[in-house]
Short mmCIF file of C-alpha atoms in Angstrom, two decimals:
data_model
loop_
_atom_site.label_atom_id
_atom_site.label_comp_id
_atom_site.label_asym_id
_atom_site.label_seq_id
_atom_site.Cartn_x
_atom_site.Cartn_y
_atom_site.Cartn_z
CA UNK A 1037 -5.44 16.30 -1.68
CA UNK A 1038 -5.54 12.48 -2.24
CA UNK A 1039 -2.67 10.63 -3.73
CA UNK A 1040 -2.90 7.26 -6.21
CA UNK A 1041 -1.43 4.38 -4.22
CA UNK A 1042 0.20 1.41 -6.31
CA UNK A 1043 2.63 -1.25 -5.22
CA UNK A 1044 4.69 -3.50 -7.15
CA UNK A 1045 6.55 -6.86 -5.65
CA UNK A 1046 9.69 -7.22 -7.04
CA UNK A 1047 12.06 -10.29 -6.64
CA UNK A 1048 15.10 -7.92 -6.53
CA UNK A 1049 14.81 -4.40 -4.64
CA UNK A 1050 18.50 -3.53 -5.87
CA UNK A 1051 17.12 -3.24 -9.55
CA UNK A 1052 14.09 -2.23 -9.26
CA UNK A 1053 15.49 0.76 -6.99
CA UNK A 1054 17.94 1.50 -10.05
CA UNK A 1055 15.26 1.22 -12.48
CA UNK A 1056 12.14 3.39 -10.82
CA UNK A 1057 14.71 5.95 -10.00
CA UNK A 1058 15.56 6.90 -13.44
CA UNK A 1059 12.42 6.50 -14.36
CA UNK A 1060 11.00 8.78 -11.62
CA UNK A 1061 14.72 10.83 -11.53
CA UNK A 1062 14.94 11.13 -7.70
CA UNK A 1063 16.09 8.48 -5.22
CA UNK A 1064 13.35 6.79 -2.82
CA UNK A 1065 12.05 8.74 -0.06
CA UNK A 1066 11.71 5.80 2.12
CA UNK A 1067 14.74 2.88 1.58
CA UNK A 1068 14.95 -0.60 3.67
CA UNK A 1069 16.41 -3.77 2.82
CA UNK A 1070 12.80 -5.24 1.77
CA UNK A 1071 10.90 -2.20 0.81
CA UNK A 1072 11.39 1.60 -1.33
CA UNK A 1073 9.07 4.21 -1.47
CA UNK A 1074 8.82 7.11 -3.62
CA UNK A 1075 6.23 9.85 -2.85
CA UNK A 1076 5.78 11.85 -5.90
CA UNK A 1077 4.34 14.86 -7.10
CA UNK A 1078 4.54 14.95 -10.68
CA UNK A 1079 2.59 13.16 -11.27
CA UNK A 1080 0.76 12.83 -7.61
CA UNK A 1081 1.62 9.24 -6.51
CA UNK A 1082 2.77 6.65 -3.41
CA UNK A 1083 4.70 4.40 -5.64
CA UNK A 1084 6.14 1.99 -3.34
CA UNK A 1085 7.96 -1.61 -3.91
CA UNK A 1086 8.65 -4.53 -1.96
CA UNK A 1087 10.85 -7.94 -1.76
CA UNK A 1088 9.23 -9.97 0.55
CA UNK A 1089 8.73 -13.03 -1.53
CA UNK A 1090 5.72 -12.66 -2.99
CA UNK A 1091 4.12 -13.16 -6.65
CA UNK A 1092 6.17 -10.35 -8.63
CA UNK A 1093 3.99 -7.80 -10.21
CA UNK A 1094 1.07 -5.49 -9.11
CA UNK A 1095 0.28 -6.48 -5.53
CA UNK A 1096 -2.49 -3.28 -4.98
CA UNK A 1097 -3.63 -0.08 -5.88
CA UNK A 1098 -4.61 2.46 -2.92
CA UNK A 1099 -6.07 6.07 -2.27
CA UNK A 1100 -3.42 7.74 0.13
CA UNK A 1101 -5.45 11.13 2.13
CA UNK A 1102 -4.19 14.04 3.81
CA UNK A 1103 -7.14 14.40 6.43
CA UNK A 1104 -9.68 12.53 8.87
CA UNK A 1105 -12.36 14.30 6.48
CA UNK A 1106 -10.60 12.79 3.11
CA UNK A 1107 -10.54 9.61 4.80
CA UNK A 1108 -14.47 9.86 5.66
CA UNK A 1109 -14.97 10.64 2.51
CA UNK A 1110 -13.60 7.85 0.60
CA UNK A 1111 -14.92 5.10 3.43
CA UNK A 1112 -18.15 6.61 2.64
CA UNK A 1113 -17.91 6.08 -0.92
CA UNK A 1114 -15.94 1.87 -0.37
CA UNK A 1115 -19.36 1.53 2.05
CA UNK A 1116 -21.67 2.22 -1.32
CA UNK A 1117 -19.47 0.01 -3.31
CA UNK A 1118 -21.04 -3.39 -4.46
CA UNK A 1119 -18.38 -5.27 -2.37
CA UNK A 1120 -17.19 -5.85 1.33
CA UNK A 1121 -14.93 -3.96 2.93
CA UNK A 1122 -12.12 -4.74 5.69
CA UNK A 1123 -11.89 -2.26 8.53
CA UNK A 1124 -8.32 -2.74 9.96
CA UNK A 1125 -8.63 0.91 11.69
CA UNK A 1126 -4.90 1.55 13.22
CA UNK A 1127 -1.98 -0.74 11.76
CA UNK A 1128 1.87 -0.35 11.27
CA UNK A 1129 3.06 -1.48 8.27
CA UNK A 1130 5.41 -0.87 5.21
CA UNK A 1131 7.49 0.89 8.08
CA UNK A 1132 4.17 3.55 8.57
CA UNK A 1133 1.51 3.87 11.27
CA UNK A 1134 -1.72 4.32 9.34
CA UNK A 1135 -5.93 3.87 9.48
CA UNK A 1136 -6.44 1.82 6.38
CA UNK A 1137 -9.36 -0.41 5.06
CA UNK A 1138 -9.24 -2.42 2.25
CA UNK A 1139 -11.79 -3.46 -1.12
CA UNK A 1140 -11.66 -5.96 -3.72
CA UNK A 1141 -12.65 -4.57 -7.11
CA UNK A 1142 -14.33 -6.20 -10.16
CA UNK A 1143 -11.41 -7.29 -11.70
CA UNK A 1144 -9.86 -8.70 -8.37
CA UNK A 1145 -7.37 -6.12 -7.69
CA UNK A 1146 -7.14 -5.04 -3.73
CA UNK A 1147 -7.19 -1.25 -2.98
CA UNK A 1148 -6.40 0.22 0.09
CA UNK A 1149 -7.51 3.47 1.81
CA UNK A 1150 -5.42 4.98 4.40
CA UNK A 1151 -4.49 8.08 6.27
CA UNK A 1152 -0.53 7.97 7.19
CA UNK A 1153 0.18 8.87 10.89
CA UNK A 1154 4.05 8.40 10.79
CA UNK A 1155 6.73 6.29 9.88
CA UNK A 1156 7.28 2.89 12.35
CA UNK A 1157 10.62 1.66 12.94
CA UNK A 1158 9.39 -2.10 11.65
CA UNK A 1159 7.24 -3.05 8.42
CA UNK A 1160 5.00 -4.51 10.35
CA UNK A 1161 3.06 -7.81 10.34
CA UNK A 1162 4.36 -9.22 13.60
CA UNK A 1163 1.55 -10.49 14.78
CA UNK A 1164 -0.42 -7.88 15.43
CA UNK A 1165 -3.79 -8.95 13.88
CA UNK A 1166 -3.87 -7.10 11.19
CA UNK A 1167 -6.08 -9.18 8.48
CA UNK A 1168 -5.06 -9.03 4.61
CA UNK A 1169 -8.54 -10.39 3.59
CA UNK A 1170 -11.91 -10.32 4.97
CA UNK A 1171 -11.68 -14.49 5.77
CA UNK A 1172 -7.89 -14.27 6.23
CA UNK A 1173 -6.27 -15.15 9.39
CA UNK A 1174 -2.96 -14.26 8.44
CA UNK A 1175 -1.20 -10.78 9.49
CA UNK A 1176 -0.36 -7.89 7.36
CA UNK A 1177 1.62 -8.50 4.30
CA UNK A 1178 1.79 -12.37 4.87
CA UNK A 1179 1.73 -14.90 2.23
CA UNK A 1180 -0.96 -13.71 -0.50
CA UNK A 1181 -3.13 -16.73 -0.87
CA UNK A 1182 -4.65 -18.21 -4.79
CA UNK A 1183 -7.76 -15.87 -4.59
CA UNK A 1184 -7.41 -12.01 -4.46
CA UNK A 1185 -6.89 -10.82 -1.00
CA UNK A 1186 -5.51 -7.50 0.85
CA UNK A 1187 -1.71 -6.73 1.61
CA UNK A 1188 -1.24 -4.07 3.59
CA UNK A 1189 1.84 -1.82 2.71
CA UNK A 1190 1.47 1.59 1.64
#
């Protein structure tokens, strides 16, 4: 069963914590010092926020799957889709070892596709090549530059 996927920066994670958890009444599932994650089933979402200095406000939208078959599925459906899509295959990051690729839509707003493997120890973008846009050179959730580009925490 797929899950929605959406990501909000924050300026400060203390607040926002305070906040989504009485809105969502239960504590984050995943807590660090720059990121919180709830997974929720009511209704069926990855809601997941960061402080890592960038632009506060929706950062992405994503379609979390259960399965290798889910994930075909949806990869099937981003290759039909009237715009390009980024590969980046095996990352780590937003403290989780995933297969991800990304797509801009319409309005400019970057989705994500992944299948979670397991949690990582780090967030991840320490150089490991991991692009956030198809011309971008910089690694996973670096600086977001002017035009609309991929992060990669889920």
């Amino acid at each position: 069963m797929k899950r929605l996927h959406v990501n909000v920066a924050v300026e400060n994670l203390d607040q926002a914590i305070r906040f989504y958890s009485t809105l969502f009444a239960t504590k984050p599932s995943v807590e660090k010092s720059d990121y919180a994650k709830w997974m929720l089933d009511d209704p069926r979402v990855n809601f997941a926020i960061t402080a890592r200095g960038r632009a506060t406000g929706l950062d992405h939208l994503g379609i979390q799957v259960e399965s290798e078959a889910e994930l075909s599925e949806v990869y099937d459906r981003l290759s039909r889709a009237d715009a390009p899509v980024v590969d980046q295959g095996n990352v780590t990051c937003c403290y989780a070892k995933s297969t991800k690729s990304w797509i801009t839509d319409p309005a400019g707003i970057s989705w994500e596709t992944f299948l979670t493997h397991g949690d990582a120890t780090q967030y991840g973008g320490d150089g490991d090549g991991m692009p956030v846009a198809a011309d971008a050179k910089s690694a996973c959730c670096g600086e977001k530059p002017e035009k609309p580009a991929f992060s990669c925490c889920s």
